[in-house]
Amino acid sequence: MSLKLIIGTKHISSWSLRPWLALKHIGVAFEEILIPLNKPQTRQKILQYSSAGRVPVLIDDSLVIWDSLAICEYLAEKFPSAQLWPENVAMRARARAVSAEMHSGFAHVRQQLSMNLKKKVPLPELNADTQSELNRLQAIWRECLALSGGPFLFGSFTIADAMFAPVVTRFLTYSVPYAPELELYIQAMAHLPAMRQWTSAALIEEN
Ligand SMILES: N[C@@H](CCC(=O)N[C@@H](CS)C(=O)NCC(=O)O)C(=O)O
């Protein structure tokens, strides 16, 4: 088996972080190929692996999978013992719903509070849409944690946590105020060994 994950610059590539965390959670060996983003050659380099022209891309022998959530779904099927989705069918449906909501939404948070693991930025004046998305994110987390008891959204680490990992970093980068009952979750995510490993590498990137 030869798994390769093509990712972008670690301090800014929020989409790449998700399947990388899933692979680390599984504990399977994989080759990591990092393509620096925002360079003249970026697009050409990504196109060598995927005609979609975006990272992340997972390559499993001759199979090419683009899109972070599709990669996570594939990994959940390929490595069932890693329990990347909750075991309970109702919880699994909820985990898929919140993952899909994250994947397809929160455009204002993405735009106004872009991920940058190398920065600590004072909170800018938030526009109403960004504030309402931040409120929604916290409501999702509170509901999931109340049902599961934590420390992760569905008890143990799942794809849902991988999907939200980049927005957790934004809360920290921009010192976004959050409800006190989310402190344990945000700290659990920040101190996840794989998250620390990604962040350490991100901090020494050149640009
Ligand atoms: N829906 C895609 C979005 C991926 C995406 O937008 N990736 C950005 C980097 S984080 C990218 O590849 N940009 C291409 C570029 O900068 O040329 C996914 O979930 O994988």
mmCIF file of C-alpha atoms and ligand atoms in Angstrom:
data_model
loop_
_atom_site.group_PDB
_atom_site.id
_atom_site.type_symbol
_atom_site.label_atom_id
_atom_site.label_comp_id
_atom_site.label_asym_id
_atom_site.label_seq_id
_atom_site.Cartn_x
_atom_site.Cartn_y
_atom_site.Cartn_z
ATOM 1 C CA MET A 1 0.000 0.000 0.000
ATOM 2 C CA SER A 2 1.308 3.401 -0.881
ATOM 3 C CA LEU A 3 -0.590 6.412 0.423
ATOM 4 C CA LYS A 4 0.477 9.903 -0.582
ATOM 5 C CA LEU A 5 -1.145 13.105 0.663
ATOM 6 C CA ILE A 6 -0.540 16.223 -1.356
ATOM 7 C CA ILE A 7 -0.962 19.291 0.843
ATOM 8 C CA GLY A 8 -0.407 23.052 0.708
ATOM 9 C CA THR A 9 1.668 25.380 2.877
ATOM 10 C CA LYS A 10 0.888 24.291 6.425
ATOM 11 C CA HIS A 11 0.287 27.637 8.104
ATOM 12 C CA ILE A 12 -2.417 28.652 5.613
ATOM 13 C CA SER A 13 -3.771 25.473 4.032
ATOM 14 C CA SER A 14 -6.822 24.897 6.185
ATOM 15 C CA TRP A 15 -8.259 22.287 3.810
ATOM 16 C CA SER A 16 -5.045 20.249 3.871
ATOM 17 C CA LEU A 17 -5.008 20.042 7.655
ATOM 18 C CA ARG A 18 -8.212 17.976 7.797
ATOM 19 C CA PRO A 19 -7.239 14.736 6.023
ATOM 20 C CA TRP A 20 -3.719 15.042 7.457
ATOM 21 C CA LEU A 21 -5.217 14.886 10.981
ATOM 22 C CA ALA A 22 -7.381 11.936 9.942
ATOM 23 C CA LEU A 23 -4.337 10.054 8.627
ATOM 24 C CA LYS A 24 -2.395 10.790 11.813
ATOM 25 C CA HIS A 25 -5.347 9.567 13.873
ATOM 26 C CA ILE A 26 -5.357 6.304 11.917
ATOM 27 C CA GLY A 27 -1.616 6.008 12.470
ATOM 28 C CA VAL A 28 -0.937 4.651 8.979
ATOM 29 C CA ALA A 29 2.319 5.515 7.203
ATOM 30 C CA PHE A 30 1.907 7.990 4.355
ATOM 31 C CA GLU A 31 4.110 10.130 2.193
ATOM 32 C CA GLU A 32 3.497 13.850 2.514
ATOM 33 C CA ILE A 33 4.118 16.041 -0.524
ATOM 34 C CA LEU A 34 3.925 19.761 0.246
ATOM 35 C CA ILE A 35 3.261 22.228 -2.552
ATOM 36 C CA PRO A 36 3.882 25.864 -1.543
ATOM 37 C CA LEU A 37 0.699 27.887 -2.169
ATOM 38 C CA ASN A 38 0.476 31.347 -3.750
ATOM 39 C CA LYS A 39 3.536 30.876 -5.987
ATOM 40 C CA PRO A 40 3.674 31.242 -9.761
ATOM 41 C CA GLN A 41 4.205 27.462 -10.131
ATOM 42 C CA THR A 42 1.576 26.400 -7.560
ATOM 43 C CA ARG A 43 -1.205 25.532 -9.986
ATOM 44 C CA GLN A 44 1.050 23.655 -12.366
ATOM 45 C CA LYS A 45 2.479 21.584 -9.514
ATOM 46 C CA ILE A 46 -0.967 20.668 -8.152
ATOM 47 C CA LEU A 47 -2.152 19.730 -11.660
ATOM 48 C CA GLN A 48 0.573 17.065 -11.787
ATOM 49 C CA TYR A 49 -1.509 15.182 -9.200
ATOM 50 C CA SER A 50 -5.124 16.283 -9.738
ATOM 51 C CA SER A 51 -6.957 17.939 -12.583
ATOM 52 C CA ALA A 52 -9.127 19.729 -9.992
ATOM 53 C CA GLY A 53 -6.131 21.961 -9.278
ATOM 54 C CA ARG A 54 -6.682 22.048 -5.511
ATOM 55 C CA VAL A 55 -5.076 20.503 -2.480
ATOM 56 C CA PRO A 56 -5.460 18.276 -0.540
ATOM 57 C CA VAL A 57 -5.216 15.248 -2.819
ATOM 58 C CA LEU A 58 -4.913 11.665 -1.589
ATOM 59 C CA ILE A 59 -3.247 9.135 -3.849
ATOM 60 C CA ASP A 60 -3.693 5.478 -3.008
ATOM 61 C CA ASP A 61 -1.782 3.534 -5.656
ATOM 62 C CA SER A 62 -3.696 4.386 -8.858
ATOM 63 C CA LEU A 63 -6.645 6.034 -7.090
ATOM 64 C CA VAL A 64 -6.717 9.836 -6.867
ATOM 65 C CA ILE A 65 -9.137 11.516 -4.448
ATOM 66 C CA TRP A 66 -9.438 15.277 -4.246
ATOM 67 C CA ASP A 67 -11.511 17.225 -1.722
ATOM 68 C CA SER A 68 -10.835 17.075 1.996
ATOM 69 C CA LEU A 69 -14.167 15.567 3.058
ATOM 70 C CA ALA A 70 -14.147 12.931 0.300
ATOM 71 C CA ILE A 71 -10.640 11.921 1.412
ATOM 72 C CA CYS A 72 -11.782 11.621 5.041
ATOM 73 C CA GLU A 73 -14.784 9.510 3.957
ATOM 74 C CA TYR A 74 -12.490 7.219 1.966
ATOM 75 C CA LEU A 75 -10.143 6.830 4.928
ATOM 76 C CA ALA A 76 -13.091 5.991 7.213
ATOM 77 C CA GLU A 77 -14.093 3.193 4.829
ATOM 78 C CA LYS A 78 -10.586 1.922 4.271
ATOM 79 C CA PHE A 79 -9.609 1.915 7.942
ATOM 80 C CA PRO A 80 -12.831 1.048 9.822
ATOM 81 C CA SER A 81 -11.023 0.128 13.028
ATOM 82 C CA ALA A 82 -9.866 3.751 13.386
ATOM 83 C CA GLN A 83 -13.544 4.691 13.995
ATOM 84 C CA LEU A 84 -13.295 7.970 12.149
ATOM 85 C CA TRP A 85 -17.084 8.298 12.392
ATOM 86 C CA PRO A 86 -19.111 7.663 15.582
ATOM 87 C CA GLU A 87 -20.323 4.078 15.989
ATOM 88 C CA ASN A 88 -23.911 5.038 16.849
ATOM 89 C CA VAL A 89 -26.023 5.612 13.733
ATOM 90 C CA ALA A 90 -27.760 8.745 15.050
ATOM 91 C CA MET A 91 -24.466 10.241 16.190
ATOM 92 C CA ARG A 92 -22.883 9.307 12.872
ATOM 93 C CA ALA A 93 -25.676 11.111 11.011
ATOM 94 C CA ARG A 94 -25.173 14.178 13.199
ATOM 95 C CA ALA A 95 -21.383 14.045 12.692
ATOM 96 C CA ARG A 96 -21.900 13.913 8.934
ATOM 97 C CA ALA A 97 -24.367 16.808 9.072
ATOM 98 C CA VAL A 98 -22.038 19.110 11.010
ATOM 99 C CA SER A 99 -19.083 18.108 8.813
ATOM 100 C CA ALA A 100 -21.082 18.886 5.677
ATOM 101 C CA GLU A 101 -22.254 22.185 7.181
ATOM 102 C CA MET A 102 -18.632 23.137 7.869
ATOM 103 C CA HIS A 103 -17.522 22.014 4.434
ATOM 104 C CA SER A 104 -20.112 24.007 2.532
ATOM 105 C CA GLY A 105 -20.485 27.097 4.697
ATOM 106 C CA PHE A 106 -18.888 29.694 6.929
ATOM 107 C CA ALA A 107 -17.630 31.760 4.007
ATOM 108 C CA HIS A 108 -17.462 34.965 6.051
ATOM 109 C CA VAL A 109 -15.349 33.363 8.777
ATOM 110 C CA ARG A 110 -13.047 31.956 6.107
ATOM 111 C CA GLN A 111 -12.732 35.344 4.471
ATOM 112 C CA GLN A 112 -12.522 37.692 7.433
ATOM 113 C CA LEU A 113 -10.568 35.387 9.747
ATOM 114 C CA SER A 114 -8.380 33.440 7.345
ATOM 115 C CA MET A 115 -6.252 30.666 8.855
ATOM 116 C CA ASN A 116 -2.682 31.685 9.570
ATOM 117 C CA LEU A 117 -0.896 29.618 12.171
ATOM 118 C CA LYS A 118 2.104 31.960 12.166
ATOM 119 C CA LYS A 119 0.171 34.975 13.337
ATOM 120 C CA LYS A 120 -1.489 36.255 16.480
ATOM 121 C CA VAL A 121 -3.834 39.003 15.371
ATOM 122 C CA PRO A 122 -6.041 41.365 17.411
ATOM 123 C CA LEU A 123 -9.704 40.660 16.739
ATOM 124 C CA PRO A 124 -10.820 42.874 13.834
ATOM 125 C CA GLU A 125 -14.213 44.520 13.856
ATOM 126 C CA LEU A 126 -16.418 41.640 12.799
ATOM 127 C CA ASN A 127 -19.111 42.112 10.238
ATOM 128 C CA ALA A 128 -22.584 40.842 11.164
ATOM 129 C CA ASP A 129 -22.335 37.761 8.922
ATOM 130 C CA THR A 130 -19.014 36.699 10.425
ATOM 131 C CA GLN A 131 -20.403 37.149 13.957
ATOM 132 C CA SER A 132 -23.468 35.115 13.142
ATOM 133 C CA GLU A 133 -21.315 32.302 11.692
ATOM 134 C CA LEU A 134 -19.107 32.347 14.805
ATOM 135 C CA ASN A 135 -22.254 32.033 16.917
ATOM 136 C CA ARG A 136 -23.445 29.110 14.789
ATOM 137 C CA LEU A 137 -20.062 27.351 15.105
ATOM 138 C CA GLN A 138 -20.238 27.624 18.870
ATOM 139 C CA ALA A 139 -23.847 26.407 18.932
ATOM 140 C CA ILE A 140 -22.849 23.311 16.915
ATOM 141 C CA TRP A 141 -19.943 22.565 19.249
ATOM 142 C CA ARG A 142 -22.020 23.113 22.397
ATOM 143 C CA GLU A 143 -24.795 20.804 21.171
ATOM 144 C CA CYS A 144 -22.396 18.023 20.170
ATOM 145 C CA LEU A 145 -20.388 18.262 23.396
ATOM 146 C CA ALA A 146 -23.550 18.289 25.535
ATOM 147 C CA LEU A 147 -24.719 15.079 23.823
ATOM 148 C CA SER A 148 -21.359 13.276 23.867
ATOM 149 C CA GLY A 149 -19.814 14.576 27.080
ATOM 150 C CA GLY A 150 -16.593 15.431 25.167
ATOM 151 C CA PRO A 151 -13.668 15.824 25.147
ATOM 152 C CA PHE A 152 -14.121 15.794 21.350
ATOM 153 C CA LEU A 153 -17.385 16.587 19.558
ATOM 154 C CA PHE A 154 -18.520 12.961 19.517
ATOM 155 C CA GLY A 155 -16.510 11.727 22.488
ATOM 156 C CA SER A 156 -13.382 10.445 20.821
ATOM 157 C CA PHE A 157 -11.733 12.158 17.838
ATOM 158 C CA THR A 158 -13.701 11.862 14.583
ATOM 159 C CA ILE A 159 -13.801 13.407 11.123
ATOM 160 C CA ALA A 160 -16.066 16.131 12.542
ATOM 161 C CA ASP A 161 -13.163 17.347 14.710
ATOM 162 C CA ALA A 162 -10.821 17.212 11.719
ATOM 163 C CA MET A 163 -13.291 19.317 9.729
ATOM 164 C CA PHE A 164 -13.509 21.972 12.452
ATOM 165 C CA ALA A 165 -9.775 21.990 13.330
ATOM 166 C CA PRO A 166 -8.965 24.986 11.095
ATOM 167 C CA VAL A 167 -11.715 27.134 12.654
ATOM 168 C CA VAL A 168 -10.520 26.187 16.135
ATOM 169 C CA THR A 169 -7.145 27.707 15.172
ATOM 170 C CA ARG A 170 -8.908 30.887 14.028
ATOM 171 C CA PHE A 171 -10.513 31.308 17.454
ATOM 172 C CA LEU A 172 -6.988 31.235 18.910
ATOM 173 C CA THR A 173 -5.213 33.307 16.240
ATOM 174 C CA TYR A 174 -7.746 36.129 16.456
ATOM 175 C CA SER A 175 -8.614 35.739 20.179
ATOM 176 C CA VAL A 176 -12.272 35.278 19.285
ATOM 177 C CA PRO A 177 -14.285 35.234 22.531
ATOM 178 C CA TYR A 178 -16.061 31.925 23.110
ATOM 179 C CA ALA A 179 -18.451 30.396 25.623
ATOM 180 C CA PRO A 180 -16.669 29.059 28.756
ATOM 181 C CA GLU A 181 -18.065 25.555 28.226
ATOM 182 C CA LEU A 182 -16.019 25.346 25.001
ATOM 183 C CA GLU A 183 -12.684 25.853 26.744
ATOM 184 C CA LEU A 184 -12.011 22.131 27.229
ATOM 185 C CA TYR A 185 -12.825 21.367 23.580
ATOM 186 C CA ILE A 186 -10.680 24.164 22.198
ATOM 187 C CA GLN A 187 -7.773 23.139 24.428
ATOM 188 C CA ALA A 188 -8.229 19.437 23.561
ATOM 189 C CA MET A 189 -7.998 20.329 19.866
ATOM 190 C CA ALA A 190 -5.042 22.694 20.307
ATOM 191 C CA HIS A 191 -3.114 20.070 22.303
ATOM 192 C CA LEU A 192 -3.876 17.099 20.105
ATOM 193 C CA PRO A 193 -0.392 15.648 19.369
ATOM 194 C CA ALA A 194 -1.044 15.693 15.600
ATOM 195 C CA MET A 195 -2.235 19.306 15.776
ATOM 196 C CA ARG A 196 0.927 20.292 17.637
ATOM 197 C CA GLN A 197 3.045 18.457 15.086
ATOM 198 C CA TRP A 198 1.350 20.287 12.182
ATOM 199 C CA THR A 199 1.630 23.649 13.998
ATOM 200 C CA SER A 200 5.354 23.171 14.785
ATOM 201 C CA ALA A 201 6.058 22.545 11.113
ATOM 202 C CA ALA A 202 3.838 25.504 10.120
ATOM 203 C CA LEU A 203 5.710 27.887 12.390
ATOM 204 C CA ILE A 204 9.054 27.309 10.675
ATOM 205 C CA GLU A 205 7.742 27.646 7.136
ATOM 206 C CA GLU A 206 9.356 30.454 5.172
ATOM 207 C CA ASN A 207 6.211 32.054 3.838
HETATM 208 N N1 LIG B 1 -13.262 21.788 -1.405
HETATM 209 C C1 LIG B 1 -11.848 21.617 -1.480
HETATM 210 C C2 LIG B 1 -11.159 22.969 -1.365
HETATM 211 C C3 LIG B 1 -9.669 22.884 -1.457
HETATM 212 C C4 LIG B 1 -8.995 24.241 -1.622
HETATM 213 O O1 LIG B 1 -9.632 25.280 -1.881
HETATM 214 N N2 LIG B 1 -7.655 24.232 -1.493
HETATM 215 C C5 LIG B 1 -6.847 25.432 -1.714
HETATM 216 C C6 LIG B 1 -5.732 25.540 -0.684
HETATM 217 S S1 LIG B 1 -6.199 25.391 1.001
HETATM 218 C C7 LIG B 1 -6.119 25.288 -3.033
HETATM 219 O O2 LIG B 1 -5.767 24.193 -3.442
HETATM 220 N N3 LIG B 1 -5.860 26.383 -3.722
HETATM 221 C C8 LIG B 1 -5.162 26.313 -4.989
HETATM 222 C C9 LIG B 1 -4.190 27.408 -5.162
HETATM 223 O O3 LIG B 1 -3.911 28.129 -4.191
HETATM 224 O O4 LIG B 1 -3.680 27.522 -6.288
HETATM 225 C C10 LIG B 1 -11.409 20.627 -0.399
HETATM 226 O O5 LIG B 1 -12.122 20.494 0.595
HETATM 227 O O6 LIG B 1 -10.405 19.935 -0.555
#
